[in-house]
Amino acid sequence: MEILNDSLSTILAKQLDACTLRQKVIANNVANVNTPIFNRSRVDFQQHLKEALDSGGFAMRTADERHIAPRQGGLDSLVPKIVLENATAMKASGNNVDIDEEMVDLVSNTLLYRLATRVRSDRANTMSYVIKGGR
């Protein structure tokens, strides 16, 4: 269905995937807060999304094979990645998880997830309203 295959839908789906992965990473960091020689991880996504949006990473559609081919990369190739942080300050045990920082990341991630789901829900409700003829 072409109406749900636009750039905003792609961005929202990618954002929800990143939030889900970030939730798992934060849970793993919190679970290992007292584990010796444990390095925290984080999800690298927001900066790549910003770069894709700034570079005009929207997918270009072509209707004929003679048209200029779309640039490789962009939003479709955007994937959240887990990055291991081993350059931050560590405790004497060799663990670098800061529980306060994890809680702030958890709240931030929850709010971002709620925002993305709210936008998707509002779009679906608007389409439903239009399909029903405004009734």
Short mmCIF file of N, CA and C in Angstrom, two decimals, residues 47-132:
data_model
loop_
_atom_site.label_atom_id
_atom_site.label_comp_id
_atom_site.label_asym_id
_atom_site.label_seq_id
_atom_site.Cartn_x
_atom_site.Cartn_y
_atom_site.Cartn_z
N GLN A 47 22.33 10.23 15.41
CA GLN A 47 23.24 11.02 14.59
C GLN A 47 23.18 10.58 13.12
N HIS A 48 23.08 9.27 12.90
CA HIS A 48 22.98 8.77 11.53
C HIS A 48 21.66 9.18 10.88
N LEU A 49 20.59 9.19 11.69
CA LEU A 49 19.30 9.64 11.16
C LEU A 49 19.37 11.12 10.78
N LYS A 50 19.99 11.93 11.64
CA LYS A 50 20.12 13.36 11.35
C LYS A 50 20.95 13.57 10.08
N GLU A 51 22.03 12.84 9.95
CA GLU A 51 22.86 12.97 8.75
C GLU A 51 22.09 12.56 7.49
N ALA A 52 21.30 11.49 7.60
CA ALA A 52 20.51 11.05 6.44
C ALA A 52 19.47 12.10 6.06
N LEU A 53 18.86 12.71 7.06
CA LEU A 53 17.86 13.74 6.78
C LEU A 53 18.49 15.01 6.24
N ASP A 54 19.66 15.39 6.80
CA ASP A 54 20.35 16.59 6.32
C ASP A 54 20.87 16.42 4.89
N SER A 55 21.23 15.21 4.53
CA SER A 55 21.78 14.99 3.19
C SER A 55 20.69 14.73 2.17
N GLY A 56 19.44 14.86 2.58
CA GLY A 56 18.35 14.59 1.64
C GLY A 56 18.23 13.11 1.37
N GLY A 57 18.36 12.31 2.40
CA GLY A 57 18.37 10.85 2.26
C GLY A 57 17.02 10.24 1.95
N PHE A 58 16.12 11.04 1.50
CA PHE A 58 14.82 10.48 1.14
C PHE A 58 14.95 9.69 -0.16
N ALA A 59 14.22 8.61 -0.21
CA ALA A 59 14.29 7.75 -1.39
C ALA A 59 13.68 8.46 -2.60
N MET A 60 14.38 8.35 -3.70
CA MET A 60 13.89 8.93 -4.94
C MET A 60 13.18 7.84 -5.73
N ARG A 61 12.04 8.17 -6.25
CA ARG A 61 11.29 7.19 -7.02
C ARG A 61 11.52 7.45 -8.50
N THR A 62 11.60 6.37 -9.25
CA THR A 62 11.73 6.50 -10.70
C THR A 62 10.58 5.75 -11.35
N ALA A 63 10.15 6.24 -12.48
CA ALA A 63 9.06 5.61 -13.20
C ALA A 63 9.54 4.97 -14.49
N ASP A 64 10.80 5.21 -14.83
CA ASP A 64 11.34 4.69 -16.08
C ASP A 64 12.79 4.29 -15.84
N GLU A 65 13.24 3.27 -16.48
CA GLU A 65 14.63 2.81 -16.27
C GLU A 65 15.66 3.79 -16.78
N ARG A 66 15.25 4.75 -17.63
CA ARG A 66 16.18 5.75 -18.14
C ARG A 66 16.38 6.91 -17.16
N HIS A 67 15.60 6.95 -16.09
CA HIS A 67 15.76 8.00 -15.10
C HIS A 67 17.04 7.80 -14.32
N ILE A 68 17.50 8.85 -13.70
CA ILE A 68 18.70 8.76 -12.87
C ILE A 68 18.43 7.81 -11.72
N ALA A 69 19.37 6.90 -11.49
CA ALA A 69 19.19 5.91 -10.43
C ALA A 69 19.25 6.58 -9.07
N PRO A 70 18.43 6.11 -8.13
CA PRO A 70 18.49 6.69 -6.79
C PRO A 70 19.83 6.42 -6.14
N ARG A 71 20.25 7.35 -5.32
CA ARG A 71 21.52 7.23 -4.61
C ARG A 71 21.43 6.09 -3.60
N GLN A 72 22.52 5.35 -3.49
CA GLN A 72 22.56 4.27 -2.50
C GLN A 72 22.62 4.88 -1.11
N GLY A 73 22.12 4.17 -0.14
CA GLY A 73 22.13 4.69 1.23
C GLY A 73 20.80 5.32 1.54
N GLY A 74 20.78 6.34 2.37
CA GLY A 74 19.56 7.00 2.73
C GLY A 74 18.83 6.30 3.84
N LEU A 75 17.55 6.56 3.94
CA LEU A 75 16.77 6.07 5.06
C LEU A 75 16.60 4.56 5.05
N ASP A 76 16.48 3.95 3.88
CA ASP A 76 16.25 2.51 3.82
C ASP A 76 17.43 1.71 4.36
N SER A 77 18.64 2.25 4.24
CA SER A 77 19.81 1.52 4.71
C SER A 77 20.19 1.89 6.14
N LEU A 78 19.40 2.73 6.78
CA LEU A 78 19.69 3.18 8.14
C LEU A 78 19.34 2.07 9.13
N VAL A 79 20.34 1.64 9.90
CA VAL A 79 20.16 0.55 10.86
C VAL A 79 20.79 0.97 12.19
N PRO A 80 20.06 0.85 13.31
CA PRO A 80 20.67 1.17 14.60
C PRO A 80 21.76 0.15 14.93
N LYS A 81 22.84 0.65 15.51
CA LYS A 81 23.98 -0.22 15.82
C LYS A 81 24.34 -0.10 17.30
N ILE A 82 24.78 -1.20 17.85
CA ILE A 82 25.23 -1.22 19.24
C ILE A 82 26.72 -0.90 19.26
N VAL A 83 27.08 0.09 20.11
CA VAL A 83 28.48 0.51 20.22
C VAL A 83 28.94 0.25 21.64
N LEU A 84 30.06 -0.42 21.78
CA LEU A 84 30.65 -0.70 23.09
C LEU A 84 31.49 0.49 23.51
N GLU A 85 31.23 1.02 24.70
CA GLU A 85 31.98 2.18 25.19
C GLU A 85 33.06 1.72 26.15
N ASN A 86 34.28 1.87 25.74
CA ASN A 86 35.38 1.47 26.62
C ASN A 86 36.36 2.62 26.87
N ALA A 87 35.98 3.83 26.44
CA ALA A 87 36.86 4.99 26.63
C ALA A 87 36.37 5.90 27.75
N THR A 88 35.30 5.51 28.46
CA THR A 88 34.79 6.35 29.54
C THR A 88 35.43 5.95 30.86
N ALA A 89 35.24 6.81 31.87
CA ALA A 89 35.82 6.56 33.19
C ALA A 89 35.25 5.28 33.79
N MET A 90 36.09 4.55 34.43
CA MET A 90 35.66 3.27 35.01
C MET A 90 35.85 3.30 36.51
N LYS A 91 35.06 2.45 37.17
CA LYS A 91 35.22 2.26 38.61
C LYS A 91 36.44 1.37 38.84
N ALA A 92 36.77 1.19 40.09
CA ALA A 92 37.92 0.34 40.42
C ALA A 92 37.74 -1.09 39.93
N SER A 93 36.48 -1.52 39.79
CA SER A 93 36.21 -2.88 39.34
C SER A 93 36.34 -3.05 37.83
N GLY A 94 36.58 -1.95 37.11
CA GLY A 94 36.68 -2.02 35.66
C GLY A 94 35.33 -1.88 34.97
N ASN A 95 34.29 -1.54 35.71
CA ASN A 95 32.94 -1.37 35.18
C ASN A 95 32.70 0.12 34.92
N ASN A 96 32.11 0.46 33.80
CA ASN A 96 31.87 1.87 33.50
C ASN A 96 30.39 2.23 33.40
N VAL A 97 29.51 1.42 33.99
CA VAL A 97 28.07 1.71 33.98
C VAL A 97 27.75 2.70 35.10
N ASP A 98 27.14 3.82 34.74
CA ASP A 98 26.66 4.82 35.69
C ASP A 98 25.13 4.68 35.74
N ILE A 99 24.61 4.21 36.86
CA ILE A 99 23.18 3.91 36.95
C ILE A 99 22.33 5.17 36.74
N ASP A 100 22.81 6.32 37.18
CA ASP A 100 22.05 7.56 36.96
C ASP A 100 21.96 7.89 35.47
N GLU A 101 23.04 7.72 34.76
CA GLU A 101 23.03 7.97 33.32
C GLU A 101 22.11 6.97 32.61
N GLU A 102 22.10 5.75 33.06
CA GLU A 102 21.21 4.74 32.45
C GLU A 102 19.74 5.10 32.67
N MET A 103 19.41 5.60 33.87
CA MET A 103 18.02 5.97 34.15
C MET A 103 17.58 7.15 33.30
N VAL A 104 18.48 8.11 33.10
CA VAL A 104 18.16 9.25 32.23
C VAL A 104 17.96 8.77 30.79
N ASP A 105 18.82 7.88 30.34
CA ASP A 105 18.68 7.32 28.99
C ASP A 105 17.38 6.54 28.85
N LEU A 106 17.00 5.83 29.91
CA LEU A 106 15.76 5.05 29.90
C LEU A 106 14.54 5.95 29.75
N VAL A 107 14.50 7.05 30.51
CA VAL A 107 13.37 7.98 30.43
C VAL A 107 13.34 8.64 29.05
N SER A 108 14.49 9.06 28.57
CA SER A 108 14.57 9.68 27.25
C SER A 108 14.08 8.74 26.16
N ASN A 109 14.51 7.48 26.25
CA ASN A 109 14.11 6.49 25.25
C ASN A 109 12.61 6.21 25.32
N THR A 110 12.07 6.15 26.52
CA THR A 110 10.63 5.91 26.68
C THR A 110 9.82 7.05 26.07
N LEU A 111 10.25 8.28 26.32
CA LEU A 111 9.53 9.43 25.75
C LEU A 111 9.61 9.44 24.23
N LEU A 112 10.76 9.11 23.70
CA LEU A 112 10.92 9.08 22.24
C LEU A 112 10.05 7.98 21.63
N TYR A 113 9.98 6.82 22.29
CA TYR A 113 9.14 5.73 21.80
C TYR A 113 7.67 6.14 21.82
N ARG A 114 7.24 6.76 22.90
CA ARG A 114 5.85 7.21 23.00
C ARG A 114 5.52 8.24 21.93
N LEU A 115 6.45 9.15 21.66
CA LEU A 115 6.24 10.15 20.62
C LEU A 115 6.06 9.48 19.26
N ALA A 116 6.94 8.55 18.93
CA ALA A 116 6.86 7.88 17.62
C ALA A 116 5.56 7.09 17.49
N THR A 117 5.16 6.38 18.54
CA THR A 117 3.91 5.63 18.45
C THR A 117 2.71 6.56 18.37
N ARG A 118 2.78 7.70 19.02
CA ARG A 118 1.68 8.68 18.97
C ARG A 118 1.52 9.25 17.57
N VAL A 119 2.63 9.57 16.93
CA VAL A 119 2.56 10.11 15.57
C VAL A 119 1.99 9.06 14.61
N ARG A 120 2.43 7.81 14.76
CA ARG A 120 1.89 6.74 13.89
C ARG A 120 0.40 6.56 14.13
N SER A 121 0.00 6.59 15.38
CA SER A 121 -1.41 6.41 15.72
C SER A 121 -2.26 7.56 15.16
N ASP A 122 -1.76 8.77 15.30
CA ASP A 122 -2.51 9.94 14.79
C ASP A 122 -2.64 9.87 13.27
N ARG A 123 -1.59 9.43 12.59
CA ARG A 123 -1.67 9.30 11.13
C ARG A 123 -2.72 8.27 10.73
N ALA A 124 -2.73 7.14 11.44
CA ALA A 124 -3.71 6.09 11.15
C ALA A 124 -5.13 6.59 11.42
N ASN A 125 -5.30 7.33 12.50
CA ASN A 125 -6.62 7.87 12.82
C ASN A 125 -7.08 8.88 11.77
N THR A 126 -6.15 9.69 11.27
CA THR A 126 -6.49 10.66 10.23
C THR A 126 -6.92 9.95 8.96
N MET A 127 -6.17 8.90 8.58
CA MET A 127 -6.53 8.15 7.37
C MET A 127 -7.88 7.47 7.54
N SER A 128 -8.14 6.94 8.71
CA SER A 128 -9.43 6.30 8.98
C SER A 128 -10.56 7.31 8.87
N TYR A 129 -10.33 8.50 9.38
CA TYR A 129 -11.33 9.56 9.32
C TYR A 129 -11.63 9.94 7.88
N VAL A 130 -10.59 10.04 7.08
CA VAL A 130 -10.76 10.41 5.67
C VAL A 130 -11.47 9.30 4.91
N ILE A 131 -11.07 8.06 5.15
CA ILE A 131 -11.68 6.92 4.46
C ILE A 131 -13.17 6.83 4.78
N LYS A 132 -13.51 7.15 6.00
CA LYS A 132 -14.93 7.09 6.41
C LYS A 132 -15.70 8.32 5.94
#
